[in-house]
PDB file of C-alpha atoms in Angstrom:
ATOM      1  CA  THR A  72     -28.465 -36.476  34.580  1.00 38.00           C
ATOM      2  CA  ILE A  73     -24.819 -36.456  35.656  1.00 42.00           C
ATOM      3  CA  ASP A  74     -23.044 -36.976  38.929  1.00 45.00           C
ATOM      4  CA  THR A  75     -22.285 -33.724  40.711  1.00 43.00           C
ATOM      5  CA  TYR A  76     -18.615 -32.684  40.774  1.00 44.00           C
ATOM      6  CA  ARG A  77     -16.711 -29.699  42.051  1.00 44.00           C
ATOM      7  CA  THR A  78     -15.830 -27.622  38.998  1.00 47.00           C
ATOM      8  CA  ASP A  79     -12.317 -26.891  40.200  1.00 48.00           C
ATOM      9  CA  ASN A  80     -10.942 -30.422  40.576  1.00 46.00           C
ATOM     10  CA  ASP A  81     -13.731 -32.784  39.477  1.00 46.00           C
ATOM     11  CA  THR A  82     -14.147 -34.239  43.023  1.00 46.00           C
ATOM     12  CA  LYS A  83     -17.614 -35.619  43.687  1.00 43.00           C
ATOM     13  CA  ILE A  84     -19.728 -33.589  46.110  1.00 44.00           C
ATOM     14  CA  ASP A  85     -22.219 -36.340  46.850  1.00 44.00           C
ATOM     15  CA  ASP A  86     -22.642 -39.898  45.610  1.00 44.00           C
ATOM     16  CA  THR A  87     -26.307 -40.038  46.564  1.00 40.00           C
ATOM     17  CA  PHE A  88     -27.753 -37.756  43.905  1.00 36.00           C
ATOM     18  CA  SER A  89     -27.182 -36.162  40.508  1.00 36.00           C
ATOM     19  CA  ILE A  90     -28.335 -32.907  38.794  1.00 36.00           C
ATOM     20  CA  LEU A  91     -29.144 -31.778  35.290  1.00 38.00           C
ATOM     21  CA  LYS A  92     -26.292 -29.943  33.432  1.00 42.00           C
ATOM     22  CA  ASN A  93     -27.217 -27.667  30.481  1.00 46.00           C
ATOM     23  CA  LYS A  94     -24.298 -28.256  28.147  1.00 58.00           C
ATOM     24  CA  GLY A  95     -24.182 -26.381  24.819  1.00 70.00           C
ATOM     25  CA  ASP A  96     -23.483 -27.727  21.341  1.00 88.00           C
ATOM     26  CA  LYS A  97     -19.890 -26.928  20.292  1.00 93.00           C
ATOM     27  CA  THR A  98     -20.193 -28.091  16.692  1.00 94.00           C
ATOM     28  CA  SER A  99     -20.330 -24.603  15.146  1.00 94.00           C
ATOM     29  CA  LEU A 100     -17.639 -23.259  17.480  1.00 95.00           C
ATOM     30  CA  ASN A 101     -15.236 -26.079  16.663  1.00 95.00           C
ATOM     31  CA  ALA A 102     -15.870 -25.590  12.960  1.00 95.00           C
ATOM     32  CA  GLU A 103     -15.038 -21.892  13.200  1.00 95.00           C
ATOM     33  CA  ILE A 104     -11.894 -22.625  15.185  1.00 96.00           C
ATOM     34  CA  LYS A 105     -10.804 -25.075  12.501  1.00 96.00           C
ATOM     35  CA  GLU A 106     -11.472 -22.568   9.717  1.00 96.00           C
ATOM     36  CA  ALA A 107      -9.581 -19.900  11.640  1.00 96.00           C
ATOM     37  CA  GLN A 108      -6.332 -21.725  10.913  1.00 96.00           C
ATOM     38  CA  VAL A 109      -6.443 -20.309   7.381  1.00 96.00           C
ATOM     39  CA  ILE A 110      -6.329 -16.817   8.848  1.00 96.00           C
ATOM     40  CA  VAL A 111      -3.571 -17.787  11.284  1.00 97.00           C
ATOM     41  CA  ASN A 112      -1.454 -19.032   8.389  1.00 97.00           C
ATOM     42  CA  ALA A 113      -1.934 -15.693   6.613  1.00 96.00           C
ATOM     43  CA  LYS A 114      -1.543 -13.466   9.669  1.00 95.00           C
ATOM     44  CA  ASP A 115       1.151 -11.331   8.036  1.00 94.00           C
ATOM     45  CA  THR A 116      -1.405 -10.041   5.528  1.00 95.00           C
ATOM     46  CA  TYR A 117      -3.468  -8.318   8.247  1.00 96.00           C
ATOM     47  CA  THR A 118      -2.820  -5.173  10.241  1.00 95.00           C
ATOM     48  CA  ALA A 119      -1.292  -5.751  13.652  1.00 94.00           C
ATOM     49  CA  ALA A 120      -4.198  -4.329  15.664  1.00 95.00           C
ATOM     50  CA  SER A 121      -6.949  -6.225  13.851  1.00 96.00           C
ATOM     51  CA  TYR A 122      -5.074  -9.512  13.954  1.00 96.00           C
ATOM     52  CA  LYS A 123      -4.326  -9.137  17.664  1.00 97.00           C
ATOM     53  CA  ALA A 124      -8.046  -8.746  18.368  1.00 97.00           C
ATOM     54  CA  PHE A 125      -8.778 -11.823  16.253  1.00 96.00           C
ATOM     55  CA  GLU A 126      -6.024 -13.794  18.007  1.00 97.00           C
ATOM     56  CA  GLN A 127      -7.493 -12.956  21.417  1.00 97.00           C
ATOM     57  CA  ALA A 128     -10.975 -14.000  20.284  1.00 96.00           C
ATOM     58  CA  LEU A 129      -9.587 -17.260  18.905  1.00 97.00           C
ATOM     59  CA  GLU A 130      -7.797 -18.066  22.154  1.00 97.00           C
ATOM     60  CA  GLY A 131     -11.019 -17.371  24.063  1.00 97.00           C
ATOM     61  CA  ALA A 132     -12.962 -19.648  21.727  1.00 95.00           C
ATOM     62  CA  LYS A 133     -10.443 -22.459  22.162  1.00 96.00           C
ATOM     63  CA  LYS A 134     -10.733 -22.230  25.954  1.00 96.00           C
ATOM     64  CA  VAL A 135     -14.518 -22.458  25.790  1.00 95.00           C
ATOM     65  CA  ALA A 136     -14.316 -25.358  23.312  1.00 95.00           C
ATOM     66  CA  ALA A 137     -11.968 -27.206  25.667  1.00 95.00           C
ATOM     67  CA  ASP A 138     -14.180 -26.608  28.709  1.00 94.00           C
ATOM     68  CA  LYS A 139     -16.442 -29.654  29.124  1.00 91.00           C
ATOM     69  CA  TYR A 140     -18.673 -27.653  31.433  1.00 92.00           C
ATOM     70  CA  ALA A 141     -19.139 -24.687  29.045  1.00 93.00           C
ATOM     71  CA  THR A 142     -22.767 -23.573  28.869  1.00 93.00           C
ATOM     72  CA  GLY A 143     -24.712 -22.805  25.733  1.00 92.00           C
ATOM     73  CA  THR A 144     -24.480 -19.081  26.477  1.00 94.00           C
ATOM     74  CA  GLU A 145     -20.707 -19.239  26.862  1.00 94.00           C
ATOM     75  CA  ILE A 146     -20.383 -21.088  23.569  1.00 95.00           C
ATOM     76  CA  GLU A 147     -22.645 -18.627  21.775  1.00 95.00           C
ATOM     77  CA  ASN A 148     -20.688 -15.661  23.156  1.00 96.00           C
ATOM     78  CA  ALA A 149     -17.348 -17.204  22.154  1.00 95.00           C
ATOM     79  CA  LEU A 150     -18.650 -17.947  18.660  1.00 95.00           C
ATOM     80  CA  LYS A 151     -19.975 -14.398  18.249  1.00 95.00           C
ATOM     81  CA  ALA A 152     -16.717 -12.844  19.491  1.00 96.00           C
ATOM     82  CA  LEU A 153     -14.711 -14.962  17.048  1.00 96.00           C
ATOM     83  CA  ASN A 154     -16.960 -14.127  14.099  1.00 96.00           C
ATOM     84  CA  ASP A 155     -16.950 -10.416  14.978  1.00 96.00           C
ATOM     85  CA  ALA A 156     -13.159 -10.386  15.186  1.00 96.00           C
ATOM     86  CA  LYS A 157     -12.969 -12.236  11.878  1.00 96.00           C
ATOM     87  CA  THR A 158     -15.239  -9.672  10.219  1.00 96.00           C
ATOM     88  CA  ALA A 159     -13.179  -6.821  11.678  1.00 97.00           C
ATOM     89  CA  LEU A 160      -9.891  -8.067  10.224  1.00 97.00           C
ATOM     90  CA  VAL A 161      -8.186  -5.430   8.059  1.00 96.00           C
ATOM     91  CA  LYS A 162      -5.826  -6.442   5.290  1.00 95.00           C
ATOM     92  CA  LYS A 163      -2.564  -4.554   4.910  1.00 96.00           C
ATOM     93  CA  LEU A 164      -2.523  -2.110   1.989  1.00 96.00           C
ATOM     94  CA  ASN A 165      -0.107  -2.931  -0.813  1.00 97.00           C
ATOM     95  CA  ILE A 166       2.164  -0.036  -1.779  1.00 97.00           C
ATOM     96  CA  SER A 167       2.888  -1.264  -5.305  1.00 96.00           C
ATOM     97  CA  LYS A 168       0.559   1.411  -6.709  1.00 94.00           C
ATOM     98  CA  ALA A 169       1.477   4.127  -4.233  1.00 97.00           C
ATOM     99  CA  TYR A 170       1.868   7.737  -5.339  1.00 98.00           C
ATOM    100  CA  VAL A 171       5.481   8.816  -4.897  1.00 98.00           C
ATOM    101  CA  ALA A 172       6.729  12.410  -5.134  1.00 98.00           C
ATOM    102  CA  GLY A 173      10.204  13.895  -4.790  1.00 97.00           C
ATOM    103  CA  LEU A 174      11.687  12.374  -7.936  1.00 97.00           C
ATOM    104  CA  LYS A 175      12.771  15.506  -9.762  1.00 97.00           C
ATOM    105  CA  THR A 176      16.064  15.421 -11.643  1.00 97.00           C
ATOM    106  CA  ARG A 177      19.075  16.034  -9.425  1.00 97.00           C
ATOM    107  CA  VAL A 178      22.406  17.613 -10.353  1.00 98.00           C
ATOM    108  CA  TYR A 179      25.638  15.662 -10.010  1.00 98.00           C
ATOM    109  CA  THR A 180      27.579  16.467  -6.826  1.00 97.00           C
ATOM    110  CA  GLY A 181      29.962  13.527  -6.541  1.00 96.00           C
ATOM    111  CA  LYS A 182      28.027  12.295  -3.506  1.00 97.00           C
ATOM    112  CA  LYS A 183      25.190   9.791  -3.183  1.00 97.00           C
ATOM    113  CA  GLN A 184      21.820  11.353  -3.949  1.00 97.00           C
ATOM    114  CA  THR A 185      19.077  10.358  -1.490  1.00 97.00           C
ATOM    115  CA  PRO A 186      16.065  12.569  -2.196  1.00 97.00           C
ATOM    116  CA  SER A 187      13.351  12.802   0.434  1.00 97.00           C
ATOM    117  CA  LEU A 188      10.270  11.019  -0.879  1.00 98.00           C
ATOM    118  CA  THR A 189       6.573  11.528  -0.257  1.00 98.00           C
ATOM    119  CA  VAL A 190       4.642   8.253  -0.335  1.00 98.00           C
ATOM    120  CA  LYS A 191       0.849   8.176  -0.364  1.00 98.00           C
ATOM    121  CA  VAL A 192      -1.508   5.172  -0.461  1.00 97.00           C
ATOM    122  CA  ARG A 193      -5.247   5.673  -0.905  1.00 94.00           C
ATOM    123  CA  GLY A 194      -5.045   9.252   0.260  1.00 94.00           C
ATOM    124  CA  LYS A 195      -2.946   8.533   3.346  1.00 96.00           C
ATOM    125  CA  TYR A 196       0.622   9.791   3.666  1.00 98.00           C
ATOM    126  CA  LEU A 197       3.013   7.131   4.916  1.00 98.00           C
ATOM    127  CA  LYS A 198       5.809   7.755   7.397  1.00 97.00           C
ATOM    128  CA  LYS A 199       9.355   6.715   6.589  1.00 97.00           C
ATOM    129  CA  ASP A 200      10.792   4.041   8.909  1.00 97.00           C
ATOM    130  CA  LYS A 201       7.355   3.464  10.459  1.00 96.00           C
ATOM    131  CA  ASP A 202       5.433   2.461   7.325  1.00 97.00           C
ATOM    132  CA  TYR A 203       8.283   1.884   4.870  1.00 98.00           C
ATOM    133  CA  THR A 204      12.038   1.892   4.325  1.00 98.00           C
ATOM    134  CA  VAL A 205      14.005   3.094   1.284  1.00 98.00           C
ATOM    135  CA  VAL A 206      17.154   1.760  -0.370  1.00 98.00           C
ATOM    136  CA  TYR A 207      18.824   3.821  -3.131  1.00 98.00           C
ATOM    137  CA  GLY A 208      20.987   2.576  -5.978  1.00 98.00           C
ATOM    138  CA  ASN A 209      23.055   3.914  -8.906  1.00 97.00           C
ATOM    139  CA  ASN A 210      22.707   7.254  -7.187  1.00 98.00           C
ATOM    140  CA  THR A 211      26.164   8.834  -7.414  1.00 97.00           C
ATOM    141  CA  ASN A 212      27.122   9.292 -11.055  1.00 97.00           C
ATOM    142  CA  THR A 213      25.061  10.934 -13.766  1.00 97.00           C
ATOM    143  CA  GLY A 214      22.299   8.782 -15.224  1.00 97.00           C
ATOM    144  CA  LYS A 215      19.274   6.897 -13.935  1.00 97.00           C
ATOM    145  CA  ALA A 216      19.091   6.209 -10.205  1.00 98.00           C
ATOM    146  CA  TYR A 217      16.480   4.240  -8.308  1.00 98.00           C
ATOM    147  CA  ALA A 218      14.803   4.123  -4.926  1.00 98.00           C
ATOM    148  CA  LYS A 219      13.296   0.831  -3.732  1.00 98.00           C
ATOM    149  CA  ILE A 220      10.498   1.359  -1.212  1.00 98.00           C
ATOM    150  CA  THR A 221       9.697  -1.610   1.040  1.00 98.00           C
ATOM    151  CA  ALA A 222       6.564  -1.561   3.167  1.00 97.00           C
ATOM    152  CA  LYS A 223       6.466  -2.433   6.848  1.00 96.00           C
ATOM    153  CA  GLY A 224       3.998  -2.344   9.723  1.00 95.00           C
ATOM    154  CA  ASP A 225       0.418  -2.176   8.436  1.00 95.00           C
ATOM    155  CA  TYR A 226       1.526  -2.064   4.777  1.00 97.00           C
ATOM    156  CA  THR A 227       2.910  -4.664   2.428  1.00 97.00           C
ATOM    157  CA  GLY A 228       4.717  -4.930  -0.908  1.00 97.00           C
ATOM    158  CA  THR A 229       7.476  -2.986  -2.626  1.00 98.00           C
ATOM    159  CA  LYS A 230       7.709  -0.240  -5.211  1.00 98.00           C
ATOM    160  CA  THR A 231      10.763   0.843  -7.185  1.00 98.00           C
ATOM    161  CA  VAL A 232      10.842   4.380  -8.553  1.00 98.00           C
ATOM    162  CA  TYR A 233      13.455   6.205 -10.610  1.00 98.00           C
ATOM    163  CA  PHE A 234      15.017   9.628 -10.837  1.00 98.00           C
ATOM    164  CA  TYR A 235      17.777  11.151 -12.954  1.00 97.00           C
ATOM    165  CA  ILE A 236      21.079  12.736 -12.045  1.00 98.00           C
ATOM    166  CA  ALA A 237      22.073  15.359 -14.598  1.00 98.00           C
ATOM    167  CA  PRO A 238      25.634  16.541 -15.318  1.00 98.00           C
ATOM    168  CA  LYS A 239      26.698  19.690 -13.516  1.00 97.00           C
ATOM    169  CA  LYS A 240      27.331  22.912 -15.387  1.00 97.00           C
ATOM    170  CA  VAL A 241      30.585  22.843 -17.372  1.00 97.00           C
ATOM    171  CA  THR A 242      33.096  25.567 -18.121  1.00 97.00           C
ATOM    172  CA  ALA A 243      34.550  26.192 -21.568  1.00 98.00           C
ATOM    173  CA  SER A 244      36.672  28.603 -23.575  1.00 98.00           C
ATOM    174  CA  VAL A 245      36.524  29.533 -27.258  1.00 98.00           C
ATOM    175  CA  LYS A 246      39.311  30.920 -29.485  1.00 97.00           C
ATOM    176  CA  SER A 247      39.469  31.719 -33.180  1.00 96.00           C
ATOM    177  CA  SER A 248      42.972  31.366 -34.559  1.00 91.00           C
ATOM    178  CA  SER A 249      42.083  30.312 -38.119  1.00 94.00           C
ATOM    179  CA  SER A 250      39.787  31.793 -40.750  1.00 96.00           C
ATOM    180  CA  LYS A 251      36.122  30.783 -40.353  1.00 96.00           C
ATOM    181  CA  GLN A 252      36.921  28.546 -37.418  1.00 97.00           C
ATOM    182  CA  ALA A 253      36.620  28.599 -33.650  1.00 98.00           C
ATOM    183  CA  LYS A 254      38.164  26.069 -31.278  1.00 98.00           C
ATOM    184  CA  VAL A 255      36.062  25.123 -28.246  1.00 98.00           C
ATOM    185  CA  THR A 256      37.885  23.718 -25.215  1.00 98.00           C
ATOM    186  CA  ILE A 257      35.758  22.143 -22.486  1.00 98.00           C
ATOM    187  CA  LYS A 258      36.822  21.311 -18.965  1.00 97.00           C
ATOM    188  CA  THR A 259      36.110  17.607 -18.438  1.00 96.00           C
ATOM    189  CA  ALA A 260      32.836  17.046 -16.601  1.00 95.00           C
ATOM    190  CA  ALA A 261      32.852  14.653 -13.660  1.00 93.00           C
ATOM    191  CA  GLY A 262      30.296  11.919 -13.168  1.00 94.00           C
ATOM    192  CA  LYS A 263      30.864   9.791 -16.271  1.00 94.00           C
ATOM    193  CA  VAL A 264      29.049  11.913 -18.853  1.00 97.00           C
ATOM    194  CA  SER A 265      28.414  10.687 -22.417  1.00 98.00           C
ATOM    195  CA  GLY A 266      29.442  13.854 -24.229  1.00 98.00           C
ATOM    196  CA  TYR A 267      28.961  17.566 -24.780  1.00 98.00           C
ATOM    197  CA  GLN A 268      26.585  19.699 -26.819  1.00 98.00           C
ATOM    198  CA  ILE A 269      27.905  22.963 -28.260  1.00 98.00           C
ATOM    199  CA  LYS A 270      25.374  25.603 -29.201  1.00 98.00           C
ATOM    200  CA  PHE A 271      26.415  28.634 -31.265  1.00 98.00           C
ATOM    201  CA  ALA A 272      24.803  31.556 -33.078  1.00 98.00           C
ATOM    202  CA  THR A 273      25.551  35.061 -34.337  1.00 97.00           C
ATOM    203  CA  ASN A 274      23.239  36.627 -31.746  1.00 97.00           C
ATOM    204  CA  SER A 275      23.200  36.517 -27.958  1.00 96.00           C
ATOM    205  CA  LYS A 276      19.626  35.226 -27.869  1.00 97.00           C
ATOM    206  CA  PHE A 277      20.666  32.190 -29.907  1.00 98.00           C
ATOM    207  CA  LYS A 278      17.997  32.629 -32.554  1.00 97.00           C
ATOM    208  CA  SER A 279      18.521  30.182 -35.443  1.00 97.00           C
ATOM    209  CA  ALA A 280      21.304  28.631 -33.418  1.00 98.00           C
ATOM    210  CA  LYS A 281      23.131  25.477 -34.474  1.00 98.00           C
ATOM    211  CA  THR A 282      24.342  22.657 -32.274  1.00 98.00           C
ATOM    212  CA  LYS A 283      27.154  20.171 -32.433  1.00 98.00           C
ATOM    213  CA  ALA A 284      27.680  17.101 -30.289  1.00 97.00           C
ATOM    214  CA  THR A 285      31.043  15.660 -29.349  1.00 98.00           C
ATOM    215  CA  THR A 286      32.499  13.140 -26.958  1.00 97.00           C
ATOM    216  CA  LYS A 287      35.805  15.047 -26.902  1.00 97.00           C
ATOM    217  CA  THR A 288      36.738  18.010 -24.742  1.00 97.00           C
ATOM    218  CA  LYS A 289      38.149  19.867 -27.738  1.00 97.00           C
ATOM    219  CA  TYR A 290      36.089  20.615 -30.836  1.00 98.00           C
ATOM    220  CA  THR A 291      36.616  22.941 -33.788  1.00 98.00           C
ATOM    221  CA  LEU A 292      33.629  24.743 -35.265  1.00 98.00           C
ATOM    222  CA  THR A 293      34.103  25.190 -39.000  1.00 97.00           C
ATOM    223  CA  SER A 294      32.424  26.993 -41.899  1.00 96.00           C
ATOM    224  CA  LEU A 295      31.702  30.012 -39.750  1.00 97.00           C
ATOM    225  CA  LYS A 296      31.210  33.466 -41.161  1.00 96.00           C
ATOM    226  CA  SER A 297      34.449  35.399 -41.266  1.00 96.00           C
ATOM    227  CA  LYS A 298      34.680  38.652 -39.326  1.00 95.00           C
ATOM    228  CA  LYS A 299      31.484  37.855 -37.463  1.00 96.00           C
ATOM    229  CA  THR A 300      30.907  37.686 -33.727  1.00 97.00           C
ATOM    230  CA  TYR A 301      29.647  34.365 -32.465  1.00 98.00           C
ATOM    231  CA  TYR A 302      28.069  33.425 -29.168  1.00 98.00           C
ATOM    232  CA  VAL A 303      28.819  29.959 -27.828  1.00 98.00           C
ATOM    233  CA  LYS A 304      27.661  27.935 -24.843  1.00 98.00           C
ATOM    234  CA  VAL A 305      28.224  24.298 -23.867  1.00 98.00           C
ATOM    235  CA  ARG A 306      26.491  21.665 -21.764  1.00 98.00           C
ATOM    236  CA  ALA A 307      27.279  18.071 -20.871  1.00 98.00           C
ATOM    237  CA  TYR A 308      24.853  15.222 -21.387  1.00 98.00           C
ATOM    238  CA  LYS A 309      24.334  11.629 -20.323  1.00 98.00           C
ATOM    239  CA  LYS A 310      22.589   8.977 -22.414  1.00 97.00           C
ATOM    240  CA  VAL A 311      20.853   6.225 -20.483  1.00 95.00           C
ATOM    241  CA  ALA A 312      18.008   3.835 -21.300  1.00 87.00           C
ATOM    242  CA  GLY A 313      17.123   5.695 -24.484  1.00 90.00           C
ATOM    243  CA  LYS A 314      16.952   9.065 -22.744  1.00 95.00           C
ATOM    244  CA  THR A 315      19.370  11.987 -22.953  1.00 97.00           C
ATOM    245  CA  ILE A 316      19.829  13.944 -19.751  1.00 97.00           C
ATOM    246  CA  TYR A 317      21.299  17.415 -20.197  1.00 98.00           C
ATOM    247  CA  GLY A 318      23.111  19.516 -17.674  1.00 97.00           C
ATOM    248  CA  ALA A 319      22.882  23.296 -17.490  1.00 97.00           C
ATOM    249  CA  TYR A 320      24.592  25.415 -20.112  1.00 98.00           C
ATOM    250  CA  SER A 321      27.878  27.114 -19.380  1.00 97.00           C
ATOM    251  CA  LYS A 322      28.022  30.862 -19.412  1.00 97.00           C
ATOM    252  CA  THR A 323      27.800  32.365 -22.899  1.00 98.00           C
ATOM    253  CA  ILE A 324      31.186  32.958 -24.531  1.00 98.00           C
ATOM    254  CA  LYS A 325      31.648  35.679 -27.113  1.00 97.00           C
ATOM    255  CA  VAL A 326      34.247  35.177 -29.854  1.00 97.00           C
ATOM    256  CA  ASN A 327      35.237  37.158 -32.940  1.00 97.00           C
ATOM    257  CA  VAL A 328      35.889  34.797 -35.830  1.00 97.00           C
ATOM    258  CA  LYS A 329      38.870  35.515 -38.077  1.00 96.00           C
TER     259      LYS A 329
END
């Protein structure tokens, strides 16, 4: 038996008698509250909605645990609510293995290339700025550019993807002023290219064509067949990370070799 008190301010109602109080056992509830700290410390790994529900259940459990007049039913309900919220927690999905589309090779423009990306995780399409942000780099000149995707909201992790920027189409001219030779003059390509590939043949379909590579904008083709018509076209290329990225060919130039 205990002395009877008002539950609002603990003032005794009557000193002459006492009543039975059915207090519940808080051992299990206190243990769960203590274990919940692990989840609190890792709250950033859970989705906002599921963690909020857990947080509310935890606060409710702490109030019941602190209430010296809490009944067995109140303790049981608080314990169940906390366990249910714990079970319902949803971990944020990591985007490190996300499917990313929109990485086709771009053509040099002189401006920063920021392709629109499609990001999908476990069949769900993510929304830019809501679920992730993107930062681009090395994305002006020809070569290998990157896009770093950083998750936010209900997602976590980062993923870096790459795309290429190819040289733009070049222009060239071809003249034959010496026997069995043709001089190719190329207009310098912008975007820091590595060199140029010259393709030439005696037919407009370039069957059995030959190619020559040069880092110069002027190149002389030699050992050509005299009095023959040759077809020539040129493209710029960029070498990066063991890969050669070619631009589009120039228009085909027809030249009569001396």
